[in-house]
Structures are given as structure tokens and as C-alpha cells.
Coordinates of C-alpha atoms and ligand atoms in Angstrom, one line a residue:
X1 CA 117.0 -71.3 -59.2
X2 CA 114.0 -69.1 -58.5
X3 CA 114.0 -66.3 -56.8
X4 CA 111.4 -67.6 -53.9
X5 CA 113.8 -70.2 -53.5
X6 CA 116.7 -68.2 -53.2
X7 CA 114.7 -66.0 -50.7
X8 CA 113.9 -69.0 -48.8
X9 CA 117.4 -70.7 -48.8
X10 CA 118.9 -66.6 -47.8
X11 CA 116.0 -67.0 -44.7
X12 CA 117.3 -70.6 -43.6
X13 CA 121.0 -69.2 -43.7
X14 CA 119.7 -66.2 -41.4
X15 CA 118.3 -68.3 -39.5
X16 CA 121.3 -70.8 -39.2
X17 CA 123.4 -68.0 -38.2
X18 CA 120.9 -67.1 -35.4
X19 CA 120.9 -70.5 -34.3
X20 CA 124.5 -70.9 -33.9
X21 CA 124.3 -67.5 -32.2
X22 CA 122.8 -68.7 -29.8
X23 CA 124.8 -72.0 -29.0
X24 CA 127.6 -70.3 -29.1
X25 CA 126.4 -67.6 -26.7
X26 CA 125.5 -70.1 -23.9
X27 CA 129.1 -71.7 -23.8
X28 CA 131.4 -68.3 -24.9
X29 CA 131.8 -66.4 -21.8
X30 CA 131.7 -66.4 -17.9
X31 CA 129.0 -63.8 -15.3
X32 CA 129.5 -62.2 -12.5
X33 CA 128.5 -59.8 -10.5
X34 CA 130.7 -57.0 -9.8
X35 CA 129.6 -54.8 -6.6
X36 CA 131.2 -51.3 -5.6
X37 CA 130.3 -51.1 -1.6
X38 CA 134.3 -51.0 -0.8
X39 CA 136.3 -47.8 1.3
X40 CA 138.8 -48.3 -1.9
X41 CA 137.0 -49.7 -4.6
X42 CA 139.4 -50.9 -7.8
X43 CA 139.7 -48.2 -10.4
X44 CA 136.9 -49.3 -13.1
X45 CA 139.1 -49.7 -15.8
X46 CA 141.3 -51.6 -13.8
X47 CA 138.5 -53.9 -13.2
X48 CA 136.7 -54.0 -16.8
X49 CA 140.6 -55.1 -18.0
X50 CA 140.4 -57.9 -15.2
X51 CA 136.8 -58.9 -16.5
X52 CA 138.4 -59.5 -19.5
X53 CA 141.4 -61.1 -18.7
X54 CA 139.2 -63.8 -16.7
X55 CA 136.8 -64.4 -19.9
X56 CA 133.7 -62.1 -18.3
X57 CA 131.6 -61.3 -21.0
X58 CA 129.1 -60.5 -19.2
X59 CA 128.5 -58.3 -15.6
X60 CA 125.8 -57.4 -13.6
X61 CA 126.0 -54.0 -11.1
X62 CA 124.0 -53.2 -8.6
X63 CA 123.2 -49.7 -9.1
X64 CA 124.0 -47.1 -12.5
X65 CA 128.0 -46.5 -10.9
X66 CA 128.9 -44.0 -13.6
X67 CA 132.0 -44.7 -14.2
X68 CA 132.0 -48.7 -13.9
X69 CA 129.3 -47.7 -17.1
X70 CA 131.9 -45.1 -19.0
X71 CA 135.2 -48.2 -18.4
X72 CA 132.4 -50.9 -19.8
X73 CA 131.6 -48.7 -22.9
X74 CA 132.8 -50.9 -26.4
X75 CA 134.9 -53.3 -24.2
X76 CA 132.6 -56.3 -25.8
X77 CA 131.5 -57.0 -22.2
X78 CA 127.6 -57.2 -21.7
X79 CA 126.0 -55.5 -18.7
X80 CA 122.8 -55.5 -16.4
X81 CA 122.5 -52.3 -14.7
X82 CA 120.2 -52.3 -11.4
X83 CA 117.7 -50.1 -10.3
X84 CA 118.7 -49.8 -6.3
X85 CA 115.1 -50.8 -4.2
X86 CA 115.1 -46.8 -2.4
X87 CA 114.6 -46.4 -6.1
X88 CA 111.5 -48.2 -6.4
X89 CA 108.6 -45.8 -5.1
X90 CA 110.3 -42.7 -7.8
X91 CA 110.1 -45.7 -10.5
X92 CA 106.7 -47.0 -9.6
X93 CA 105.1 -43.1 -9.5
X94 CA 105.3 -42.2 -13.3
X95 CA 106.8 -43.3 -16.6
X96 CA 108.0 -40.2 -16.8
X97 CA 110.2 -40.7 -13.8
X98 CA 111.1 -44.0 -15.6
X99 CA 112.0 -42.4 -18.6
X100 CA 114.2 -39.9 -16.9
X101 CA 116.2 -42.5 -15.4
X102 CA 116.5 -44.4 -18.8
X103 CA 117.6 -41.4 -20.6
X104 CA 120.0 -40.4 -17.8
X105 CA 121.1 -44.4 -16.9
X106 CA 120.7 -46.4 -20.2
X107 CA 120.3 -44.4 -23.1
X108 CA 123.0 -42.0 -22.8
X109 CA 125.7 -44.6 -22.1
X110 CA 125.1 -46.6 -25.0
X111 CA 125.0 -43.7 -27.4
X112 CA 127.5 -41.7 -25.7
X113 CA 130.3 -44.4 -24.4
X114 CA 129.0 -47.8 -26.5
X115 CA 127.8 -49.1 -22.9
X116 CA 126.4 -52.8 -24.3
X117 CA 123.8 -52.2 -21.9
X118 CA 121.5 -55.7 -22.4
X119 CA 119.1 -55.6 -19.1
X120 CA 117.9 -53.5 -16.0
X121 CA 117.6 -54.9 -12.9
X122 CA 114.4 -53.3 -11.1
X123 CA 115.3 -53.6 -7.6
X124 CA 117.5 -56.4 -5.9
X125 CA 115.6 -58.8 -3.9
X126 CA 112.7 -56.8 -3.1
X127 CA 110.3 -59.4 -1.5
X128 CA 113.0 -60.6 0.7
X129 CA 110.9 -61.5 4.3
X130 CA 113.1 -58.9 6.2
X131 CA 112.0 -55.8 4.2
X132 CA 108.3 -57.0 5.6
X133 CA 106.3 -55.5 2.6
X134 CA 108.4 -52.5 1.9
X135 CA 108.9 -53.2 -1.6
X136 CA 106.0 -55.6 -2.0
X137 CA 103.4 -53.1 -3.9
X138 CA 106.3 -51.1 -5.8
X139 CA 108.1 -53.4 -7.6
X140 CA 105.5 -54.6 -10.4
X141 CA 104.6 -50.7 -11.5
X142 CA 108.1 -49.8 -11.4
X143 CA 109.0 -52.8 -13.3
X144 CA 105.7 -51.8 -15.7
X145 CA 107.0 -47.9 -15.8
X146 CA 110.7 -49.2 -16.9
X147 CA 109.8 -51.5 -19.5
X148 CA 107.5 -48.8 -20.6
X149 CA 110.6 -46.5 -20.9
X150 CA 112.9 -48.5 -22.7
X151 CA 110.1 -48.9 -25.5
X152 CA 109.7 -45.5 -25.6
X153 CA 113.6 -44.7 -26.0
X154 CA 113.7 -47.1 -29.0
X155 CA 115.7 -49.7 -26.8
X156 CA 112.8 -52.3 -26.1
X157 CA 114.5 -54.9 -28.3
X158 CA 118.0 -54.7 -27.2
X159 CA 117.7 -53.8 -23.3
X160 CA 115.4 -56.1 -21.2
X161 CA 114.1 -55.8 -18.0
X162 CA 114.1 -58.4 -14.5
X163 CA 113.5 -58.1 -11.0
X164 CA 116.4 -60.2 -9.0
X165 CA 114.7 -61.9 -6.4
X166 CA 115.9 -64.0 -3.8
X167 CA 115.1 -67.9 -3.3
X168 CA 112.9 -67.1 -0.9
X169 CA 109.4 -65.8 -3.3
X170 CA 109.4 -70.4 -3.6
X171 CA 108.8 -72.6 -1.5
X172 CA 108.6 -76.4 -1.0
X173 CA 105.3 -77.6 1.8
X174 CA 107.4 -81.2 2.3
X175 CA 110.6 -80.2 1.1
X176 CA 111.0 -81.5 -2.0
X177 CA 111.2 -79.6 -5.3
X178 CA 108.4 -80.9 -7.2
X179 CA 106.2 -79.6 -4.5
X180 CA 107.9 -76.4 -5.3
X181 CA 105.0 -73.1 -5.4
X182 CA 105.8 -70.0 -5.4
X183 CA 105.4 -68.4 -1.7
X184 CA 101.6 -67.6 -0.7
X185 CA 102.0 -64.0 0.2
X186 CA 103.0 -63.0 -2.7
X187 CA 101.7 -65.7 -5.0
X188 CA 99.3 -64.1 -7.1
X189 CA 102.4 -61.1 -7.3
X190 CA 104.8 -63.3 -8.6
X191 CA 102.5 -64.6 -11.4
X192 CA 101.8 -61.8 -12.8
X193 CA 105.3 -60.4 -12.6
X194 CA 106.6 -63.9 -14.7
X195 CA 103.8 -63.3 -17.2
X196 CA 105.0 -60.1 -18.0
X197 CA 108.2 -60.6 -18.3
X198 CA 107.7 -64.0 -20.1
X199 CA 105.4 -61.5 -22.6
X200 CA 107.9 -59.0 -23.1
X201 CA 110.8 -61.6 -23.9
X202 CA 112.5 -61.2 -20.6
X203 CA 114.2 -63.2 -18.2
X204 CA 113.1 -64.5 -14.6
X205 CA 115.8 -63.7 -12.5
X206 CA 116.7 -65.9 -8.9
X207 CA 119.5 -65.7 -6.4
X208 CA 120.2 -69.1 -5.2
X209 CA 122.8 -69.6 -1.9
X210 CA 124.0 -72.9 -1.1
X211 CA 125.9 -71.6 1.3
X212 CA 123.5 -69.7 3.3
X213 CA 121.1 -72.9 3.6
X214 CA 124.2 -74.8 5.3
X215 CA 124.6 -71.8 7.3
X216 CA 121.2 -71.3 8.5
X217 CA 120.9 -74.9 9.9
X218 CA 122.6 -76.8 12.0
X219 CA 121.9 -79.9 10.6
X220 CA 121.9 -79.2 7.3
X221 CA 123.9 -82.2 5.5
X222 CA 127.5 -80.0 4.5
X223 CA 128.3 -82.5 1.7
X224 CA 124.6 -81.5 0.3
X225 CA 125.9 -77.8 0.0
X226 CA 128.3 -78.5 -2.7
X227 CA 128.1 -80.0 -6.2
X228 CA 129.2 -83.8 -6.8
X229 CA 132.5 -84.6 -8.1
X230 CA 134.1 -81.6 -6.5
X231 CA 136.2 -83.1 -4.3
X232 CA 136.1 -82.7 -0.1
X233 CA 135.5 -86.8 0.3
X234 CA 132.0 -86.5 -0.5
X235 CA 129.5 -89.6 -0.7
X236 CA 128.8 -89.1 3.1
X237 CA 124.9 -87.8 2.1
X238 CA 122.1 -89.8 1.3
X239 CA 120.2 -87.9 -1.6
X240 CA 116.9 -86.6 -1.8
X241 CA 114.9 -88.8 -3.3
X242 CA 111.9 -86.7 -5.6
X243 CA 109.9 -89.2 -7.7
X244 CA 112.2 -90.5 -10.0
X245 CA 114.9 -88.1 -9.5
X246 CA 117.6 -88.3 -7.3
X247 CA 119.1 -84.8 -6.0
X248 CA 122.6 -84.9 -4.6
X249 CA 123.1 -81.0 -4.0
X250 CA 120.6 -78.1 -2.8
X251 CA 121.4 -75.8 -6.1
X252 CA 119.9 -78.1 -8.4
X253 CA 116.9 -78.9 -5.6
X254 CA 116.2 -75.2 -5.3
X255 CA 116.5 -74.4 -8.7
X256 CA 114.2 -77.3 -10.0
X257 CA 111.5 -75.9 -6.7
X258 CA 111.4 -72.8 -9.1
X259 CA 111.0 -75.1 -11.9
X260 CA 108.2 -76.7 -10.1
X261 CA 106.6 -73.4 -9.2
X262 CA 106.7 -72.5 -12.7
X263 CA 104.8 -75.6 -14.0
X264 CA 102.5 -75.4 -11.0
X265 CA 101.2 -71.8 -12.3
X266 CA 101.0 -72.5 -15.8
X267 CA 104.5 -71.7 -17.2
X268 CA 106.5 -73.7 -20.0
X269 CA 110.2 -73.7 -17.7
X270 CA 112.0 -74.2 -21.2
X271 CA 110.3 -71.5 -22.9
X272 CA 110.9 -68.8 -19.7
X273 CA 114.7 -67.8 -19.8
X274 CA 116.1 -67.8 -16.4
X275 CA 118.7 -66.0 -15.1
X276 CA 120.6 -67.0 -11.6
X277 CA 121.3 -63.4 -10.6
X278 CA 124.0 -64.8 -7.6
X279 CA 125.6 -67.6 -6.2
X280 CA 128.8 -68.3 -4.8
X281 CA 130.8 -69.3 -1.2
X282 CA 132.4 -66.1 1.3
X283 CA 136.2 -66.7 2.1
X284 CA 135.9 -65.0 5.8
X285 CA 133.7 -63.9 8.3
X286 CA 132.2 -67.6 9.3
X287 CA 133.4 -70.9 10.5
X288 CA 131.4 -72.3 7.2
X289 CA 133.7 -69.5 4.8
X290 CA 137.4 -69.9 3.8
X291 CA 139.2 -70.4 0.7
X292 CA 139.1 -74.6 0.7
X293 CA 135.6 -74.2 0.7
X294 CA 134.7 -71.4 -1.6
X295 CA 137.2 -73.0 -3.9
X296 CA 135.0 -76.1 -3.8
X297 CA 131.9 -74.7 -4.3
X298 CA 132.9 -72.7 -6.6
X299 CA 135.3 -74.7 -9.3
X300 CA 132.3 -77.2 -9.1
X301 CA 129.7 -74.3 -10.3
X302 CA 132.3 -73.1 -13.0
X303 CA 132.5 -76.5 -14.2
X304 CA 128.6 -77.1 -14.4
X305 CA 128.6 -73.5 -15.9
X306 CA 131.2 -74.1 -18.7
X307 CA 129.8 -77.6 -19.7
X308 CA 126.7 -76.1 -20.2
X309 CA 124.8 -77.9 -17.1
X310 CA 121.1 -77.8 -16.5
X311 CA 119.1 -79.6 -13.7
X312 CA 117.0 -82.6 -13.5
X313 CA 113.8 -80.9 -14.2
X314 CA 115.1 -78.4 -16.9
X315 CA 117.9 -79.4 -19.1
X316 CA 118.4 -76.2 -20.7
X317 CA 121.4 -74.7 -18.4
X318 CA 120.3 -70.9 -16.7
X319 CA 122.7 -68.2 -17.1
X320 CA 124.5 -67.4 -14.0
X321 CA 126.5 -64.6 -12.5
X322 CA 128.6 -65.6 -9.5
X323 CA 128.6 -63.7 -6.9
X324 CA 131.1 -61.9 -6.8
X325 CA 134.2 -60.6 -8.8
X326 CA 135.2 -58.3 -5.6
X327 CA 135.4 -58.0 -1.6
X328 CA 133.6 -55.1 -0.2
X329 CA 134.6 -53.7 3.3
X330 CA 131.7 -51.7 3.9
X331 CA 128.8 -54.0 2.8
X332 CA 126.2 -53.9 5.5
X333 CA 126.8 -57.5 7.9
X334 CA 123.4 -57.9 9.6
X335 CA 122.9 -61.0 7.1
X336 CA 126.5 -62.0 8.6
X337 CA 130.1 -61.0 8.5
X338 CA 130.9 -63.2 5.7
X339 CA 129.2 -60.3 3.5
X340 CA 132.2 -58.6 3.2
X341 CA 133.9 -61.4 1.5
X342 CA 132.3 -62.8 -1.7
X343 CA 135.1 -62.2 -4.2
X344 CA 136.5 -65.3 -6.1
X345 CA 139.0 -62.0 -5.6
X346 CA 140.3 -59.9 -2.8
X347 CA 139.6 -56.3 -2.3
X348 CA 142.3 -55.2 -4.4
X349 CA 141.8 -57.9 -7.1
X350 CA 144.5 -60.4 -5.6
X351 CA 143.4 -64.1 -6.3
X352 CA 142.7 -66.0 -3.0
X353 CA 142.7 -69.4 -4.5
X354 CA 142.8 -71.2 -7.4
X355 CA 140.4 -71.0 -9.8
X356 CA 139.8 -72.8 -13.4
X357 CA 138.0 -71.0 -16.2
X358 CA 138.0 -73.6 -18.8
X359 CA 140.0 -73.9 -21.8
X360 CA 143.3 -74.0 -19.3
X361 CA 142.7 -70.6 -18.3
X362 CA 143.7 -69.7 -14.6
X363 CA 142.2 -67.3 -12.5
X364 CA 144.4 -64.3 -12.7
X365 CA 144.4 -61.1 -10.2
X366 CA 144.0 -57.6 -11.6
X367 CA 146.7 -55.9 -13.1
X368 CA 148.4 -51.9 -12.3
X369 CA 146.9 -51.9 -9.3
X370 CA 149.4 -48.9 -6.9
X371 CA 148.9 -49.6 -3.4
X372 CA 149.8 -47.4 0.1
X373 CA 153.2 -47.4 1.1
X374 CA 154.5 -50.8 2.7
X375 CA 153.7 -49.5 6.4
X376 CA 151.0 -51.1 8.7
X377 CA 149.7 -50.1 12.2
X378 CA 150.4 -52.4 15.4
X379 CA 149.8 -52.1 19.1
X380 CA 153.0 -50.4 21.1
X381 CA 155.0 -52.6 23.4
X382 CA 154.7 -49.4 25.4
X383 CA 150.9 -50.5 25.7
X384 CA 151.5 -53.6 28.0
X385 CA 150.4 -56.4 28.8
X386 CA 147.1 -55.1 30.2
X387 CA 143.8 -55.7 27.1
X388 CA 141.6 -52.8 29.4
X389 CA 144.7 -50.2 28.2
X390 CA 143.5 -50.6 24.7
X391 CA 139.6 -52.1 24.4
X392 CA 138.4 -49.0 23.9
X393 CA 140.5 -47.9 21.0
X394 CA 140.9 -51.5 19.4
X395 CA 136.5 -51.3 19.6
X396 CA 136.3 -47.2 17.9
X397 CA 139.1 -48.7 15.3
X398 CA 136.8 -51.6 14.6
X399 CA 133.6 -49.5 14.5
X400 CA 135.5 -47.4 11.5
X401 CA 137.0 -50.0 9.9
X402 CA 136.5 -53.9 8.8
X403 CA 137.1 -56.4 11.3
X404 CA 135.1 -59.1 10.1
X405 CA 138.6 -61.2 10.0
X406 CA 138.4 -61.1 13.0
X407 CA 135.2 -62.9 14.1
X408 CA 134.5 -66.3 15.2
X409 CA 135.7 -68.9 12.6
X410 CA 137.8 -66.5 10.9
X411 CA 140.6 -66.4 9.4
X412 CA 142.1 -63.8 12.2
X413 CA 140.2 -65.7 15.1
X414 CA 143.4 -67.4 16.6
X415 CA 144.9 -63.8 17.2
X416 CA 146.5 -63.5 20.8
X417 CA 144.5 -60.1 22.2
X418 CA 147.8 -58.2 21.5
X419 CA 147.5 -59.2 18.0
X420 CA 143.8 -59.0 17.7
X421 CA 144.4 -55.1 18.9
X422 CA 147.4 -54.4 16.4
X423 CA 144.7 -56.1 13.4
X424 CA 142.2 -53.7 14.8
X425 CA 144.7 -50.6 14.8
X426 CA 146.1 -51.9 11.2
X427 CA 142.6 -52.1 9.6
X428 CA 141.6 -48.2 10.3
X429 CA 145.2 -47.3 9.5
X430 CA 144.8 -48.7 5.8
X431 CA 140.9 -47.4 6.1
X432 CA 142.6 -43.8 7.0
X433 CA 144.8 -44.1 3.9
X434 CA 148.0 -43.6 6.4
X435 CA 146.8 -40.0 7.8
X436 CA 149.1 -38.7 9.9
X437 CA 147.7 -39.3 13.1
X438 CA 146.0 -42.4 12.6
X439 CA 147.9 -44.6 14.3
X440 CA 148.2 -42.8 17.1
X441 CA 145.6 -44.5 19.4
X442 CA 146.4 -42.1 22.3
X443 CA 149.9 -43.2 22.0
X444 CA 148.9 -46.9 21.7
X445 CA 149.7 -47.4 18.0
X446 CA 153.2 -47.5 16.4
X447 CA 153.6 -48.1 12.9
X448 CA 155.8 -51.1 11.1
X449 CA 157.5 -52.0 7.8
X450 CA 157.5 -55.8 9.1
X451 CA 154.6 -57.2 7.9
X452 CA 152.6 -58.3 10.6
X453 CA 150.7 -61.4 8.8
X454 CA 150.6 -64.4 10.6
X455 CA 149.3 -67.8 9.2
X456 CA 145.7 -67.7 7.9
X457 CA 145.2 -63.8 9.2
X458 CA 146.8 -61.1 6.5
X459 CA 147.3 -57.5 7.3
X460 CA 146.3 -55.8 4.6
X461 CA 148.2 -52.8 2.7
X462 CA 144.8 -50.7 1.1
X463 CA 144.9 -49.5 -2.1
X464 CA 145.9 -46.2 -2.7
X465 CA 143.1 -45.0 -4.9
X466 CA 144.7 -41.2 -6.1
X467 CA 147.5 -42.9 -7.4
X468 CA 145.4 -44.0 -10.1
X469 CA 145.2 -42.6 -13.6
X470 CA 141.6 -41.2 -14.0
X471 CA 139.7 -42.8 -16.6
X472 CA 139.6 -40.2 -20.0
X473 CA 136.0 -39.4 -21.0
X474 CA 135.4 -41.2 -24.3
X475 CA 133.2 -38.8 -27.0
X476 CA 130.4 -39.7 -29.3
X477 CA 133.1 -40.7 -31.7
X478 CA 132.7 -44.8 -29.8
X479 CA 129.2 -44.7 -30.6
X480 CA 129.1 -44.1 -34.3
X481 CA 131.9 -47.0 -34.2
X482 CA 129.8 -49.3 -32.4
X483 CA 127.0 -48.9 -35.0
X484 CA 129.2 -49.4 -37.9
X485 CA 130.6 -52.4 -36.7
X486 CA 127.2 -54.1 -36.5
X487 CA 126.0 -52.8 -39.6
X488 CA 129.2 -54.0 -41.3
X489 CA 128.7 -57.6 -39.6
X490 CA 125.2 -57.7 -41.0
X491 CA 126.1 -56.4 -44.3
X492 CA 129.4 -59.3 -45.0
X493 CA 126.3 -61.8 -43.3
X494 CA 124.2 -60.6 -46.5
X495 CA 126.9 -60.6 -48.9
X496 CA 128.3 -64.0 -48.0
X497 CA 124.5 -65.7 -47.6
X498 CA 123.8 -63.9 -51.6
X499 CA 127.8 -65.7 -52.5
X500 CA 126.8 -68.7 -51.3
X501 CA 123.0 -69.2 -53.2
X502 CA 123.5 -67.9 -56.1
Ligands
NAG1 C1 120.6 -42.7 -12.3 O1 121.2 -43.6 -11.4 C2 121.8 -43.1 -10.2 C3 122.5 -44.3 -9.5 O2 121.6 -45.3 -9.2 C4 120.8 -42.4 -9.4 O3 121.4 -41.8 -8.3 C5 120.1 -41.3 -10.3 O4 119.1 -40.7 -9.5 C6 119.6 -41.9 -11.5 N1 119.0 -40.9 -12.4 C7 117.6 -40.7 -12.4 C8 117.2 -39.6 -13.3 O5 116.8 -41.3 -11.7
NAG2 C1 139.5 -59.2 19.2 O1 139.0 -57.9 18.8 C2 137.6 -57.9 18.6 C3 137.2 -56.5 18.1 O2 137.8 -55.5 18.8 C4 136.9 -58.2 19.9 O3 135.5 -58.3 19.8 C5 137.4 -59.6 20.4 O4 136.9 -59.9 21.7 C6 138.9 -59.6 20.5 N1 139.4 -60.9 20.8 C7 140.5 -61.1 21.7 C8 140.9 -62.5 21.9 O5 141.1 -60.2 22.2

């Protein structure tokens, strides 16, 4: 055998090995999104050990939390870190700002803690219509400066950048997604933004809510929300009929109006990786959220996600991070009071429903998690019968604390106003972490160890977040590791492809 040949043979088994890489890659591990804006977030370690547990291989954060970064280091779990949008105009000004945040955000976490830091997210949604045009001029030179910065720090290979952007930059004229463009104000924006990132091998990345479509109209058809096949009756909607295809849910017609606006500007779809940044259904906080139907949306996604599902207009399946891993309590709720209750997981990592992961795995909750004492806050029978007694305390509890239970629709709406109060009372109790004195409520409160919980509405017990053990700063010794492992993979890929051809 010649040596060419050989050469050529070793290439083709390289090559094979890639290939397989990649099929594997698209069907060996579940996204999400895992967001930090809680009173008592979960310890990070606590949740990289639940990531794993689940079959997350992948994560996507919304800002550089430092120590989410430090728990992720070497625990085989891939991350996109964002850039926060109030970081945009520092990123946009100079490289060298973008290099600081590199060094200080990326580069040091994967040398220092073996962070498998894989993309940046510049900004989150920056063109959304209610930021007006806030973001509009800094997102492309920020997104220019990072990309710029991560070539400079030697990582423009292994880190790629994106800008998450919500379903709103596309648009449909009649409705249908091969009319799909992308929106006019920003048109010319977004085209240069794809061709960059399509240049520098990097993904598009889209939000895509099913659920906020059904909640924004009133006639919106409810079966058309979820995917087929996923129970809830179903058949009821007539689809939408685009050409030859036939659309029976609004993910796969808003993904493919993306498609279109790709085409429509010149872009190969199949040769533009695409990234769904979020999707997924709120439990709480809306008539149109609770566990039956985040459950149904949901198992219906995971399904499409682990058979490797595309759309009608792009076979190729998108990689997709649902949204989310966690509850957050003190998420901002002008987009609705359901934004405080994402998680395919409660606020302390307890499941809410049942969820399968494939390969009969079962959703399960996070593990060591120490909680408060078992002791909740309810309205004295000392209080009366009389709601003006209490109003005003039950309204300053709910200004400090999460009531979003409590709201129309939800799952605490049925409440009797004595109840509704000792929810109120409860919520800033836990918020308080039991402080002596906060349930006092000018002698209104009296605290329990009979759990108050009734039917759909649960009294929570907060997490009691000193009890935890403080995650151990790891040394440069995980780094060193890190690089020998891959060198060592490469090496036995070498030895075995010279075994087999000669
Ligand atoms: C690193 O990220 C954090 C969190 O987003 C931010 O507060 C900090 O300013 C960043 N560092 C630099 C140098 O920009
Ligand atoms: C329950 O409490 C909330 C928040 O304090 C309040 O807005 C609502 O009117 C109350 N409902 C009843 C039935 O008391």
C-alpha cells in the first residue's frame, strides 16, 4: 500500500469520525436555559448535578453568573454565556472593551476552571418592539467587537458568537410562512448580522413562543399552539394550508417564516445553523399556564427534539434550549405574570409534572437541596372577618414578595380573601428567610407548622440558601486535565486510524 493511499484512507477515517461526531451530537443530549433572577436561587452545583442528572449537555445563561461558570467547569456540560443588552453600548465602543470582557468572562474560565465555554450570546432579544430602538444601532458593532475578541484570545474556533433574538425581527404580510421576510425596520440590519455570522461559522439564534401567540389573541386556535400527537383531544383545528404544505402547529409555522426570510434574502437555510434560543409553556400566573398544559407542550417538544425533528421547509432539526430549567420570583412581569414560572422545575428544583427524556428517563428534581424550617406565615383569627383590617399589609407583602399565584387564572385564584391574605403574608415570610418580625403584620400575622396548601395553591417553604456548602474554588490543576484529555482522545484516534491501515 502506498503511502498517498494510506494518507488518503487515514483522511477518510478522520473524516468518518467527524461525521459520526456530528450525528451523534444532534441526538446525545437535551438544552436549556437556565436563568438566575430568583430571591433564593439553587446553589450552582446543586444545579449543574441536576443538569446532569436530566441528560443536559448543554446550557445557556443569561449573563457571566460567576459561579454557575466555576460549578460548570469540566462537568462535560456545554455552555453559552450572554452578554446582558445594558452591556451593549460598553461592547459596541472598542474591542478593547470586548477583549476585557473576554478575558475576564470567557478566557479565564476555561483555562482556570475547564468552563466548556462553546458560544456568547451578544444581548438577549435586542430588537424586541418594546425597547423602541434602544439596542437597534449597538448590537451589530458589539457583536463585530466580540467576535473580534475571541480571535484575538486564540478562542475563535472553539467559542462562537450569536445574538438571541426574538420572533419578532420576521414577519409574514398574509400570514403564512412562505411569505415569511424579515421585519422592514430592521431588514437591511438583520442581513448583514446573518451574513456575518453565517461567515464566521456561527449560529442564527431565534426565540420562538407558542404560548405567547395563544396568549396574545383571543382567537387564536388553542389546539394550533401545541404539537400534534400530544394528547389534549386535538383534531379540533383546520391547518394552515401554505402551498403544498400543511401546518398543524405555529412552532413549525414560525420557524419555517424564518426559513422563508432566509431564502427570501439570499441564504442556503441548510447551510445556516440555527439555534432556538427558547421555548417552552409557564405553569402559573395565566389562565392559559398550568402544569396539564406546560406538560403538553412541552413532552411534545422533547419528543420532536429527541427524534431529531425538523420542519416542513428545513429537515435538518435546529438545536433548542427550552426555556427554562428554573422558576424565578423576581423576573420582571410587565410581559405577564406567568414570567415567574417557566421551569419544567419549581424554584427549588422540585418537579411540577411529569416529564419524559427519552431513553425511559424521568424528569427528576434536584438533589441536597436544605430548605427553612417547616413554619409558614398566615393571617390571625385575631384579624377578623373584616378584608379593610389587612389590605394594606397583604398589598406591602405582595409588593416585596411574589404573588403571581395569586392572579387571575392561577393556581391560588380560588383563595377565599382570608386565604388570599395568609398567601400574601406566607410569601414575604419565606422572601424574609423567617426574620424575626416578619410575620408580624402589625399583629396580623401568626405563624404555623400546619401546612397551609390547599388544592391547586401551595405555600411554599423557601430555600434556605446559608445552609449550603459553598462551592470550593477549583485551581489551574482542571485545566491542564482538560487539555490532556483531548490530546489523549486525538492521539488513541491517530493510533487506532495508523492500526487499522496499515
Ligand atoms: C463580566 O460579566 C459580568 C456579568 O455580566 C459583568 O458585570 C462584568 O462587567 C463583565 N466584565 C467585563 C470586564 O466587562
Ligand atoms: C388577593 O390578594 C391580591 C394581592 O393582595 C389582591 O389583589 C386580590 O384582590 C385578593 N383577592 C381576594 C379575593 O381577596
Amino acid at each position: 500500500m502506498g503511502r498517498h493511499d494510506t494518507y488518503q484512507k487515514l483522511i477518510y477515517f478522520c473524516l468518518s469520525i467527524l461525521l459520526l461526531h456530528n450525528v451523534l451530537k444532534n441526538v446525545e443530549g437535551l438544552a436549556c436555559n437556565w436563568g438566575t433572577m430568583a430571591s433564593h436561587p439553587l446553589p450552582p452545583n446543586i444545579v449543574v448535578k441536576l443538569l446532569r442528572d436530566n441528560g443536559f449537555n448543554k446550557v445557556k445563561l443569561f449573563e457571566a453568573d460567576s459561579g454557575a461558570l466555576r460549578a460548570l467547569g469540566k462537568s462535560g456540560i456545554q455552555v453559552m454565556v450572554g452578554i446582558p443588552n445594558d452591556l451593549l453600548a460598553t461592547m459596541a465602543s472598542t474591542v478593547t472593551a470586548a477583549e476585557l470582557w473576554v478575558q475576564q468572562n470567557v478566557s479565564q474560565y476555561i483555562s482556570k476552571y475547564g468552563t466548556d465555554i462553546r458560544y456568547v450570546a451578544v444581548g438577549n432579544e435586542p430588537f424586541l418592539k418594546t425597547y423602541k430602538d434602544r439596542f437597534v444601532h449597538l448590537t451589530f458593532p458589539a457583536l463585530q467587537n466580540v467576535q473580534a475578541a475571541l480571535v484575538k484570545a486564540g478562542l475563535g474556533r472553539q467559542v462562537k458568537v450569536t445574538v438571541p433574538l426574538n420572533a419578532d425581527v420576521y414577519e409574514s404580510g398574509d400570514g403564512l410562512p412562505s411569505s415569511g421576510d424579515f421585519r422592514s425596520d430592521i431588514k437591511t440590519l438583520m442581513i448583514s448580522i446573518v451574513r456575518f455570522l453565517a461567515d464566521s461559522v456561527s449560529p442564527v439564534t431565534f426565540n420562538i413562543y407558542p404560548f405567547l401567540s395563544l396568549n396574545a389573541d383571543p382567537n387564536f386556535p388553542r389546539e394550533y399552539a401545541f404539537f400534534p400527537g400530544s394528547g389534549g383531544g386535538g383534531g379540533g383545528t383546520k391547518p394552515v394550508v401554505d402551498g403544498s404544505i400543511s401546518y398543524t402547529n405555529v412552532f413549525d409555522a414560525n420557524f419555517d417564516t424564518l426559513v422563508s426570510a432566509l431564502e427570501k434574502n439570499g441564504f442556503d437555510p441548510n447551510k445556516v445553523e440555527i439555534i432556538v434560543g427558547e421555548v417552552g409553556w409557564p405553569t402559573d400566573g395565566d389562565p392559559n399556564a398550568n402544569p396539564a398544559m406546560a406538560q403538553r407542550f412541552n413532552q411534545g417538544l422533547l419528543n420532536r427534539i429527541l427524534q431529531g425533528q425538523g420542519t416542513p421547509r428545513r429537515k435538518t432539526a435546529p438545536e433548542v434550549y427550552i426555556f427554562s430549567l428554573v422558576d424565578e420570583d423576581i423576573k420582571s412581569i410587565d410581559p405577564g405574570k406567568f414570567e415567574r414560572h417557566w421551569g419544567i422545575l419549581s424554584y427549588d428544583g422540585a418537579v411540577k409534572y411529569p416529564l419524559s427524556l427519552g431513553n425511559g428517563r424521568q424528569l427528576v428534581p434536584a438533589k441536597g437541596v436544605r430548605y427553612q424550617a417547616r413554619e409558614w406565615c398566615v393571617l390571625s383569627p385575631r384579624a377578623g372577618g373584616n378584608v379593610a383590617t389587612w389590605a394594606s399589609s397583604a398589598d406591602y407583602a405582595c409588593q416585596q414578595a411574589d404573588c403571581t399565584s395569586l392572579g387571575p387564572g392561577s393556581s391560588c385564584a380560588a383563595l377565599d380573601s382570608v386565604a388570599n391574605a395568609s398567601y400574601a403574608f406566607n410569601m414575604y415570610f419565606q422572601r424574609m428567610d423567617h426574620r424575626s418580625g416578619s410575620c408580624n403584620f402589625n399583629g396580623l400575622g401568626t405563624t404555623t407548622k400546619i401546612d397551609p396548601s390547599r388544592g391547586s395553591c401551595r405555600f411554599p417553604i423557601q430555600i434556605d440558601t446559608s445552609r449550603h456548602e459553598t462551592l470550593r474554588p477549583r485551581g489551574n490543576s482542571g485545566a491542564t486535565e482538560v487539555k490532556w484529555r483531548t490530546v489523549g482522545a486525538v492521539a488513541v484516534a491517530v493510533a487506532v486510524g495508523c492500526a487499522v491501515f496499515n
